[in-house]
Amino acid sequence: MPASRPRSSPRKKPQEEPRETSRGKPREEPRETSREQPRETSRRTPREKQAQPREKQAQSREKQAQPREEHGKPREKQAQPREKHGKLRERRAEPREKQAEPREKLAPYRRMRDFARTPEPQGAPSPAAPEPGARRFVVQRHRARRLHYDFRLEVDGVLVSWAVPKGPTLDPGVRRAAFHVEDHPLEYIDFEGVIPSGEYGGGDVILWDTGTWEPHDAGDPPDPGRALARGELHVDLYGEKLRGRFILVRTRPDASGRDGWLLLHKHDEYAVDGWDAEDHPRSVRSGRTNDEVKADPDRMWRSDLPAARAAVALKAPPVAAPDPAELAELDGFASIGVWHVYGRELRVTNLDKVLFPGRTGEEPVTKRDLLRYAARIAPVLLPYLVRRPLNLHRFPNGAQAKGFWQKELPKHAPDWLPRWDNPEAARSEAGTYLVIDEPAALVWAANFGALEWHAWTSLVDEPHRPTYALIDLDPGGQTSWDDLLALARLHRTAFEHLGLRAQPKVTGRRGIQIWVPIARGPDFDATRDWVEDLSKTVGAVAPDLVSWKWQVGERGGRARLDYTQNAINKTLVAPYSPRPAPGAPVSAPISWDELDDPALTPDGFTIRTVLRRIEQRGDLFRDVLRGDQRLPALT
């Protein structure tokens, strides 16, 4: 997978399409059943114009527009005519009209859908007021009657939405047509699934991109709702695919009366000539394509969370094992065979070889057991691995023998394996990395003797910008489990104070790790500096438990709050990855409340028990996939 190509030289900026002036001709009102519901603006509607006396209608066609009446009184200033070419005319600033409540804005959305049939979220009955902080956006690739991309911005408690037939682009020389449609509830920001045929918008939907956005040139304080009402909004997007300055400009309505807009990208450091959305077809949430979502409708997203939470549903995802016949085929092999799994053929060997010694009273774990676990955990683990280079910790002779790191994908690897060529690799460094973009690739890695799976914290298209900030609570020789829990609880308090989402997991050995999902923006140096400041603030509360010495022998047996893992090609073990220790423990996500559970241990979950835990509790780590946070200043 090539990294995203650098921005080429800027093209000549295209002239913005002028808005047409009104000719006084009434525009046909859209029908109740129309998919697109025009957003209310401060402009006069055709009906208002018809309500004027005929003399005023005739005068309104002249260059000098007559004053409009507001609350029975004429305005002191006359509206200036629009220019027919060039810049959009400037309007006199007016007080913003009272906005409809989110519940009222969602009435068209709810009227169009039968929520007994569609998995789309209905939205909270009484949506909460927008919380301060970063606004969110989402782009969904939607194959209904026609392919289009749904571009949605969080504004005033709802997702203001446009249908973009050809999708957004980073190419500043291209203007994309966009059509304003009905507002959607905030819960829709996490929607990915299949809308049944016959339902409104029936078809498959993937979460193509998501992140945060900021208004630009929208007043002080910013008022994007007013900017949209006036027909022009400048936004800075911080997504996984879309970044930089975008402009939405209202143009003329189309033949059906839909509110027409243009979506443009400015010439900036994120611009890429020739960039096309169709070259990037996978979901940023699940790594799946529209075809894969359509083929597996049982994994449709369902949620009705309150808008105030705006979080991913932590319902138990289906631990989608391969077809039972495939598992039976694996169990039927003596020692070797060709396994047909997830649509691939894998030559498997040494299936009864012991890779993990058993714990007291337990059977050892064989290679067959590991392959079965890899096949079953793959659908849950895949979202944490897609589009990320993988470092494999291999133990061909089992966990009791010495292991080694394998970063370079071997030349004999099957051609179907996803891979990424690092364009910055030196001769002494790995140049081609495995990327786990499909379940069978994880099974291949397990068959290759990889007992640990470590994914980069950055993606292949922007390897220098992490999507997580990492905190590694690394115990020293004298650090007790209670000491480590105390340090983890201090971090819990810190994140609650900062209002940041963070997710802990036990390592499967002795430690605890905390992952903080962030929007791509800061590089590794900035992220590491932030984590260092936070760690030293927390460590100052319990100085007897913490050492900042680099060498283990110089720490006096105390724990280290390791912030240095925030660097390119430095990795922590992936969630649900096995660890090379007796019983095949796994690095298991936990809830913050479990830090207070006396039964919790750092290595208590194994490849034999964690699948049942997921069935009962759900994937507790899934919230880190929402990379929509910005690291706040620490004061």
XYZ file of C-alpha atoms in Angstrom:
635
model
C 0.000 0.000 0.000
C 1.696 3.184 -1.022
C 1.735 6.106 1.325
C -0.319 9.091 0.275
C 1.501 10.960 -2.429
C 2.904 14.401 -1.735
C 1.087 17.494 -2.825
C 2.088 18.608 -6.272
C 2.507 22.181 -7.367
C -0.626 24.287 -6.913
C -2.906 24.722 -9.862
C -4.464 27.993 -10.791
C -7.333 28.543 -8.398
C -10.626 28.035 -10.242
C -13.043 30.927 -10.387
C -15.900 30.379 -8.020
C -19.225 29.837 -9.750
C -21.398 32.948 -9.243
C -24.770 32.630 -7.667
C -27.706 33.449 -9.891
C -29.886 36.415 -8.963
C -33.533 35.947 -8.235
C -35.882 36.639 -11.135
C -38.918 36.719 -8.896
C -40.056 33.361 -10.203
C -41.347 31.147 -7.419
C -39.424 27.904 -6.888
C -41.451 24.723 -6.582
C -41.659 23.548 -3.008
C -40.273 20.011 -2.443
C -42.825 17.344 -1.654
C -43.192 15.829 1.789
C -41.853 12.497 0.541
C -38.768 13.955 -1.106
C -35.461 12.611 0.216
C -33.861 16.028 0.349
C -35.365 18.556 2.725
C -33.982 22.061 2.129
C -32.485 23.661 5.203
C -34.271 26.765 6.400
C -32.334 29.954 5.777
C -32.816 33.622 6.474
C -33.635 34.287 2.813
C -37.231 34.964 1.761
C -39.094 31.968 0.435
C -41.029 32.084 -2.819
C -44.278 32.125 -0.867
C -43.183 35.222 1.018
C -42.434 36.917 -2.273
C -45.869 35.990 -3.600
C -47.443 37.475 -0.498
C -46.054 40.933 -1.363
C -48.193 43.385 -3.292
C -47.811 43.131 -7.051
C -46.195 46.551 -7.127
C -43.407 45.359 -4.801
C -42.931 42.173 -6.818
C -42.424 44.249 -9.929
C -40.043 46.583 -8.165
C -38.059 43.648 -6.750
C -36.976 42.766 -10.274
C -35.141 46.083 -10.587
C -31.465 46.350 -9.710
C -32.224 48.213 -6.506
C -34.159 45.821 -4.203
C -36.901 47.270 -2.009
C -36.624 47.009 1.777
C -38.110 43.891 3.347
C -40.422 44.312 6.295
C -39.421 42.824 9.596
C -41.885 42.846 12.490
C -43.985 45.390 10.585
C -41.185 47.965 10.286
C -39.112 48.680 7.186
C -35.359 48.197 7.385
C -33.261 51.296 7.430
C -30.853 49.970 4.826
C -31.616 48.575 1.426
C -30.258 45.194 0.426
C -27.492 45.443 -2.117
C -27.853 43.471 -5.349
C -25.661 40.473 -5.956
C -22.928 40.813 -8.489
C -23.545 38.641 -11.511
C -19.893 37.644 -11.688
C -16.945 37.483 -9.326
C -17.221 37.445 -5.570
C -20.386 36.701 -3.708
C -21.928 39.944 -2.562
C -21.548 40.821 1.078
C -24.638 41.110 3.212
C -25.288 43.365 6.113
C -24.878 41.407 9.352
C -28.259 40.569 10.804
C -29.273 38.938 14.053
C -29.533 35.211 13.585
C -33.052 33.864 13.605
C -34.060 31.669 16.494
C -32.961 28.148 15.690
C -35.333 25.213 15.772
C -34.763 22.712 18.529
C -32.865 19.565 17.391
C -36.046 17.534 17.890
C -37.910 19.794 15.430
C -35.052 19.692 12.944
C -35.201 15.897 12.913
C -38.930 15.722 12.138
C -38.380 15.266 8.361
C -35.724 12.610 9.004
C -38.041 10.601 11.255
C -41.066 11.033 9.020
C -39.224 9.395 6.115
C -38.209 6.219 7.954
C -39.820 3.147 9.460
C -37.585 2.423 12.439
C -39.172 -0.984 12.879
C -37.417 -1.983 9.646
C -34.354 0.216 9.200
C -31.292 -0.129 11.466
C -30.676 3.609 11.239
C -30.769 5.407 14.605
C -33.962 7.250 15.439
C -32.127 9.775 17.576
C -32.725 10.673 21.185
C -36.311 11.818 21.937
C -34.976 15.037 23.440
C -31.477 15.652 22.077
C -29.140 17.334 24.506
C -27.671 20.725 23.755
C -24.331 20.561 21.937
C -21.420 20.142 24.305
C -18.484 22.556 24.082
C -15.421 21.273 22.308
C -14.541 19.894 18.942
C -17.362 19.544 16.447
C -17.557 16.211 14.660
C -18.049 15.294 11.042
C -18.657 12.087 9.144
C -18.641 11.050 5.498
C -20.517 7.887 4.580
C -20.189 6.069 1.257
C -23.760 5.162 0.411
C -24.817 2.848 -2.396
C -28.549 3.447 -2.775
C -30.164 3.873 -6.199
C -26.995 5.748 -7.102
C -23.615 5.831 -5.416
C -22.985 9.020 -3.488
C -21.159 10.254 -0.405
C -23.077 11.735 2.534
C -21.116 14.670 3.977
C -22.318 15.588 7.483
C -21.233 18.359 9.890
C -22.274 18.641 13.525
C -24.070 21.981 13.848
C -26.460 23.028 16.625
C -27.180 19.527 17.903
C -27.757 17.746 14.580
C -25.762 16.564 11.574
C -26.343 19.025 8.742
C -26.018 16.887 5.621
C -25.253 17.049 1.916
C -25.258 14.352 -0.759
C -22.060 14.586 -2.831
C -22.477 12.393 -5.950
C -18.766 12.131 -6.815
C -17.451 12.361 -3.277
C -15.219 14.979 -1.658
C -11.708 15.516 -2.960
C -8.383 16.954 -1.815
C -7.753 18.274 -5.334
C -8.066 22.085 -5.177
C -8.688 22.245 -8.918
C -11.931 20.267 -8.688
C -15.339 21.499 -7.557
C -17.824 18.912 -6.368
C -21.577 19.393 -6.620
C -23.391 18.837 -3.321
C -27.094 18.827 -2.500
C -28.436 19.733 0.899
C -30.618 16.994 2.427
C -32.489 16.543 5.695
C -30.654 16.913 9.005
C -29.655 13.647 10.702
C -29.329 12.804 14.428
C -25.903 12.850 16.040
C -26.090 9.079 16.543
C -25.807 8.702 12.760
C -22.136 9.614 13.024
C -21.377 5.967 13.862
C -23.751 4.324 11.412
C -22.449 1.577 9.142
C -24.689 -1.167 7.827
C -27.410 -2.102 5.359
C -30.689 -0.207 4.974
C -33.300 -2.707 3.748
C -34.566 -2.533 0.177
C -37.821 -0.620 -0.011
C -36.862 1.608 2.887
C -35.910 5.219 2.329
C -32.304 5.275 1.072
C -32.162 1.484 0.861
C -28.626 0.238 0.249
C -25.296 -0.363 1.963
C -23.445 2.301 3.936
C -19.866 2.423 5.204
C -18.280 4.945 7.528
C -15.869 6.305 4.932
C -14.273 9.041 7.053
C -14.787 10.727 10.393
C -13.064 13.222 12.640
C -13.480 16.753 13.939
C -13.872 20.127 12.283
C -13.557 23.803 13.082
C -15.340 26.742 11.446
C -13.210 29.420 9.810
C -14.292 33.010 9.143
C -17.666 32.301 10.780
C -17.720 35.187 13.224
C -16.522 35.692 16.782
C -17.708 33.600 18.477
C -18.011 31.239 15.498
C -21.572 30.721 14.298
C -21.553 28.097 11.524
C -25.358 28.010 11.488
C -25.479 31.647 10.445
C -22.705 31.116 7.887
C -24.695 28.278 6.326
C -27.839 30.393 6.262
C -25.900 33.053 4.379
C -24.662 30.481 1.891
C -20.934 30.093 2.532
C -19.031 28.143 5.191
C -15.266 27.611 5.485
C -14.221 24.613 7.595
C -10.980 22.947 8.646
C -11.369 19.153 8.653
C -9.282 16.819 10.816
C -10.252 13.397 9.499
C -8.419 10.228 8.596
C -8.807 10.824 4.855
C -9.998 14.418 4.589
C -7.795 17.156 6.003
C -7.331 20.843 5.426
C -9.568 23.750 4.461
C -12.864 23.040 2.687
C -15.479 25.522 1.481
C -19.208 24.991 1.062
C -20.837 27.567 -1.238
C -24.519 27.668 -2.070
C -25.341 27.907 -5.779
C -28.620 27.654 -7.670
C -31.200 24.941 -6.994
C -31.313 21.992 -9.350
C -34.266 21.097 -11.599
C -36.075 19.324 -8.758
C -35.709 22.272 -6.409
C -32.912 20.772 -4.303
C -30.673 23.317 -2.632
C -27.454 23.243 -4.666
C -23.976 23.742 -3.213
C -20.347 23.376 -4.223
C -17.762 21.596 -2.046
C -14.191 22.751 -2.676
C -10.744 22.183 -1.155
C -8.380 25.105 -0.778
C -4.745 25.198 -1.863
C -2.979 24.251 1.386
C -0.460 21.731 2.673
C -3.070 18.948 2.543
C -4.059 19.486 -1.083
C -3.285 16.600 -3.468
C -3.796 16.988 -7.204
C -5.794 14.162 -8.745
C -7.026 12.829 -5.387
C -10.245 10.845 -5.825
C -12.464 9.390 -3.101
C -13.059 6.226 -5.137
C -9.371 5.335 -4.790
C -9.931 4.953 -1.019
C -12.976 2.667 -0.757
C -12.655 1.177 2.744
C -14.362 2.092 5.992
C -12.196 3.861 8.556
C -14.169 2.097 11.294
C -14.247 -1.547 10.217
C -11.836 -1.652 7.278
C -14.617 -3.161 5.167
C -15.832 -2.182 1.703
C -19.453 -1.636 0.738
C -19.492 -5.087 -0.843
C -18.287 -6.674 2.397
C -20.885 -4.819 4.458
C -23.609 -5.854 2.020
C -22.480 -9.494 2.168
C -22.646 -9.569 5.982
C -25.882 -7.810 6.982
C -25.960 -9.584 10.354
C -23.247 -7.188 11.484
C -25.423 -4.131 10.905
C -24.873 -1.358 13.433
C -27.795 -0.746 15.788
C -27.869 1.918 18.477
C -30.141 4.439 20.083
C -27.696 6.118 22.433
C -28.433 9.602 23.786
C -26.838 12.327 21.739
C -25.085 13.617 24.839
C -22.908 10.494 24.889
C -22.302 10.416 21.161
C -20.253 7.263 21.648
C -19.976 3.964 19.853
C -22.388 1.349 21.129
C -20.553 -1.054 23.397
C -22.996 -3.854 22.757
C -21.425 -7.253 22.369
C -20.348 -7.555 18.752
C -20.819 -10.947 17.176
C -17.619 -12.952 17.562
C -17.956 -14.063 13.976
C -16.103 -17.331 13.758
C -15.419 -18.713 10.332
C -17.901 -21.186 8.960
C -18.190 -24.190 11.321
C -17.114 -26.408 8.459
C -13.863 -24.461 8.259
C -13.125 -25.019 11.948
C -14.029 -28.671 11.548
C -11.580 -28.886 8.664
C -8.801 -27.528 10.896
C -9.625 -30.041 13.626
C -9.623 -32.849 11.077
C -6.016 -32.381 10.013
C -3.462 -34.722 11.547
C -0.422 -32.460 11.591
C -0.431 -30.628 8.270
C -2.978 -29.675 5.651
C -4.318 -26.966 3.348
C -6.892 -25.000 5.302
C -9.655 -23.143 3.465
C -10.477 -20.207 5.730
C -12.035 -16.808 4.993
C -11.842 -17.481 1.265
C -8.088 -18.220 1.284
C -5.978 -21.368 1.191
C -3.333 -21.698 3.907
C -0.817 -24.511 4.188
C -0.708 -25.227 7.913
C 1.977 -27.335 9.587
C 2.974 -28.728 12.996
C -0.553 -28.320 14.315
C 0.034 -30.310 17.512
C 3.226 -28.483 18.407
C 3.067 -26.944 21.896
C 3.514 -23.173 21.662
C 2.473 -22.195 25.208
C 3.033 -24.389 28.274
C -0.086 -25.035 30.296
C -0.731 -23.403 33.625
C -1.214 -25.565 36.682
C -4.031 -27.987 36.004
C -4.451 -26.849 32.394
C -3.533 -28.374 29.059
C -0.772 -26.719 27.017
C -1.764 -24.551 24.054
C -0.880 -25.926 20.625
C -0.434 -24.288 17.269
C -3.861 -25.619 16.275
C -5.351 -23.777 19.268
C -3.602 -20.559 18.250
C -4.831 -20.763 14.646
C -8.388 -21.386 15.813
C -8.176 -18.360 18.129
C -6.768 -16.152 15.349
C -9.641 -17.138 13.059
C -12.282 -16.449 15.709
C -10.857 -13.194 17.098
C -10.077 -11.703 13.675
C -13.444 -9.943 13.148
C -13.096 -8.230 16.547
C -9.391 -7.427 16.255
C -9.315 -6.351 12.614
C -10.445 -2.718 13.160
C -7.334 -2.133 15.311
C -5.009 -3.469 12.613
C -6.348 -2.294 9.251
C -4.149 0.158 7.345
C -1.386 -0.147 9.943
C 2.031 -1.740 9.413
C 2.498 -4.759 11.657
C 5.539 -5.833 13.650
C 5.465 -9.557 14.399
C 7.068 -11.078 17.501
C 7.838 -14.595 16.340
C 8.461 -17.672 18.488
C 8.741 -20.565 16.000
C 9.801 -22.920 18.794
C 7.203 -21.779 21.295
C 6.943 -19.241 24.083
C 9.557 -21.008 26.214
C 12.235 -20.516 23.552
C 13.845 -17.283 22.452
C 11.802 -15.122 20.106
C 12.726 -12.415 17.612
C 11.094 -9.485 15.849
C 10.087 -9.815 12.219
C 9.164 -6.557 10.525
C 10.075 -7.280 6.906
C 7.461 -9.355 5.104
C 9.355 -12.369 3.716
C 9.626 -12.760 -0.037
C 7.961 -16.174 0.117
C 4.781 -14.697 1.647
C 1.638 -15.310 -0.439
C 0.887 -12.669 -3.054
C -2.595 -12.072 -1.645
C -1.297 -10.739 1.669
C -1.841 -6.971 2.060
C 1.455 -5.107 2.384
C 2.927 -1.639 2.581
C 6.229 -0.450 1.152
C 7.832 2.144 3.415
C 9.256 4.819 1.085
C 11.469 6.202 3.873
C 13.131 2.926 4.855
C 16.928 2.916 4.948
C 18.855 -0.080 3.609
C 19.209 -1.515 7.098
C 15.497 -1.160 7.867
C 12.445 -3.164 6.908
C 11.029 -1.968 3.621
C 7.855 -4.028 3.187
C 5.440 -4.570 6.066
C 2.497 -6.886 6.499
C -0.834 -5.065 6.886
C -3.712 -7.071 8.355
C -6.559 -5.845 6.174
C -8.453 -9.147 6.046
C -9.075 -11.953 8.565
C -7.091 -14.599 6.692
C -3.964 -12.433 6.975
C -4.114 -12.693 10.776
C -4.414 -16.478 10.531
C -1.387 -16.473 8.230
C 0.622 -14.494 10.819
C -0.258 -17.010 13.550
C 0.736 -19.885 11.276
C 4.007 -18.017 10.665
C 4.853 -18.377 14.363
C 3.889 -14.856 15.449
C 2.702 -15.148 19.046
C 2.454 -11.367 19.493
C 0.918 -8.818 17.139
C 2.072 -5.200 17.335
C 0.489 -2.613 15.005
C 1.841 0.879 14.427
C -0.043 3.736 16.067
C -0.115 5.580 12.730
C -1.673 4.659 9.403
C 0.116 3.901 6.149
C -1.117 7.062 4.421
C 0.291 9.338 7.168
C 2.921 7.383 9.087
C 4.218 10.415 11.011
C 0.864 11.323 12.592
C -0.356 8.936 15.316
C -3.989 8.157 16.022
C -3.299 7.196 19.646
C -1.348 8.668 22.526
C 0.086 5.802 24.588
C 0.896 5.487 28.291
C 2.723 2.347 29.380
C 2.687 1.631 33.123
C 5.803 -0.521 33.256
C 6.244 -2.161 36.693
C 9.640 -2.476 38.304
C 10.967 -5.427 40.248
C 9.549 -4.124 43.527
C 6.267 -2.839 42.079
C 3.288 -4.730 43.442
C 0.041 -5.169 41.556
C -1.639 -2.852 44.078
C 1.013 -0.205 43.355
C 0.306 -0.433 39.643
C -3.444 -0.203 40.202
C -2.892 2.944 42.276
C -0.963 4.536 39.401
C -3.679 3.543 36.935
C -6.350 5.106 39.159
C -4.376 8.357 39.269
C -4.445 8.402 35.471
C -8.180 7.723 35.563
C -8.642 10.813 37.721
C -6.435 12.874 35.401
C -8.444 11.926 32.316
C -11.718 12.646 34.096
C -10.366 16.087 34.992
C -9.261 16.720 31.397
C -12.503 15.427 29.915
C -10.605 13.004 27.666
C -11.670 9.522 26.644
C -8.973 6.958 27.370
C -9.080 3.197 27.505
C -7.030 0.880 29.751
C -6.041 -2.697 29.082
C -4.003 -5.224 30.990
C -0.917 -6.347 29.123
C -1.198 -10.082 29.719
C 2.124 -9.936 31.588
C 2.511 -7.568 34.579
C 1.571 -4.133 33.298
C -1.285 -1.839 32.332
C -1.453 0.311 29.218
C -3.688 3.291 28.483
C -4.592 4.335 24.953
C -5.939 7.823 24.193
C -7.628 8.181 20.777
C -6.688 11.425 19.020
C -7.464 13.087 15.718
C -4.541 12.994 13.358
C -2.722 16.311 13.497
C 0.162 16.394 15.992
C 3.270 14.452 15.041
C 4.962 11.910 17.287
C 7.229 14.487 18.937
C 4.304 16.655 20.004
C 2.333 13.630 21.180
C 5.272 12.277 23.175
C 5.864 15.678 24.809
C 2.221 15.835 25.880
C 2.286 12.316 27.358
C 5.556 13.101 29.149
C 4.032 16.200 30.764
C 0.962 14.247 31.840
C 2.983 11.314 33.170
C 5.293 13.516 35.214
C 2.319 15.371 36.665
C 0.744 12.077 37.725
C 4.056 10.662 38.907
C 4.631 13.665 41.161
C 1.586 12.604 43.194
C 3.195 9.241 44.023
C 6.974 9.807 43.810
C 7.759 6.734 45.911
C 6.234 4.492 43.245
C 7.829 6.017 40.139
C 11.307 6.304 38.672
C 12.261 8.239 35.535
C 15.524 6.381 34.990
C 15.892 4.744 31.601
C 17.850 1.662 32.678
C 15.846 -0.941 34.576
C 18.715 -1.553 37.007
C 18.762 2.123 38.010
C 15.066 2.390 38.905
C 15.337 0.921 42.393
C 12.586 -1.549 41.599
C 10.057 1.218 40.971
C 7.663 1.572 38.044
C 8.281 3.729 35.005
C 5.507 5.713 33.313
C 6.886 5.180 29.838
C 6.034 7.959 27.398
C 8.790 7.052 24.915
C 6.575 4.545 23.095
C 5.053 7.500 21.263
C 7.408 7.300 18.296
C 7.198 6.057 14.740
C 7.605 2.272 14.493
C 7.491 1.910 18.285
C 4.546 -0.205 19.236
C 2.589 -1.647 22.118
C 0.940 -5.031 21.885
C -2.423 -4.941 20.116
C -5.633 -5.545 22.072
C -6.511 -9.240 22.227
C -3.033 -10.276 21.095
C -1.566 -13.331 22.855
C 1.566 -12.968 24.978
C 4.431 -15.517 25.077
C 3.745 -16.933 28.533
C 2.195 -20.090 30.039
C -1.514 -20.442 29.318
C -1.432 -18.035 26.326
C -2.607 -14.900 28.178
C -3.897 -12.003 26.085
C -3.685 -8.236 26.388
C -7.315 -7.654 27.323
C -9.212 -4.346 27.415
C -10.852 -3.563 30.744
C -13.251 -0.920 31.991
C -12.045 1.790 34.356
C -14.348 0.366 37.037
C -12.510 -2.956 36.914
C -9.473 -1.248 38.443
C -11.433 -1.502 41.695
C -12.264 -5.195 41.239
C -10.122 -7.314 43.603
C -10.396 -10.236 41.173
C -8.593 -8.369 38.382
C -5.104 -9.611 37.460
C -2.841 -8.491 34.613
C -2.701 -11.941 32.993
C -6.058 -13.430 33.909
C -7.535 -13.522 30.393
C -6.325 -16.130 27.907
C -7.110 -17.213 24.364
C -9.440 -19.795 25.940
C -11.463 -17.307 28.014
C -11.434 -13.910 26.311
C -13.893 -14.847 23.569
C -16.544 -15.631 26.173
C -15.778 -12.307 27.866
C -16.391 -10.465 24.582
C -19.680 -12.293 24.125
C -20.751 -11.194 27.608
C -19.267 -7.687 27.864
C -18.719 -6.573 24.297
C -15.530 -5.066 22.895
C -14.573 -2.657 25.685
C -11.803 -1.130 23.590
C -13.900 -0.071 20.619
C -14.182 3.558 21.681
C -10.515 4.143 20.821
C -11.480 3.778 17.156
C -13.150 7.191 17.335
C -10.121 9.365 16.746
C -11.907 12.671 17.243
C -10.098 14.177 20.256
C -7.453 16.873 20.402
C -4.945 16.836 23.229
C -5.684 19.800 25.515
C -3.079 22.107 26.966
C -1.863 20.984 30.385
C -1.830 23.873 32.812
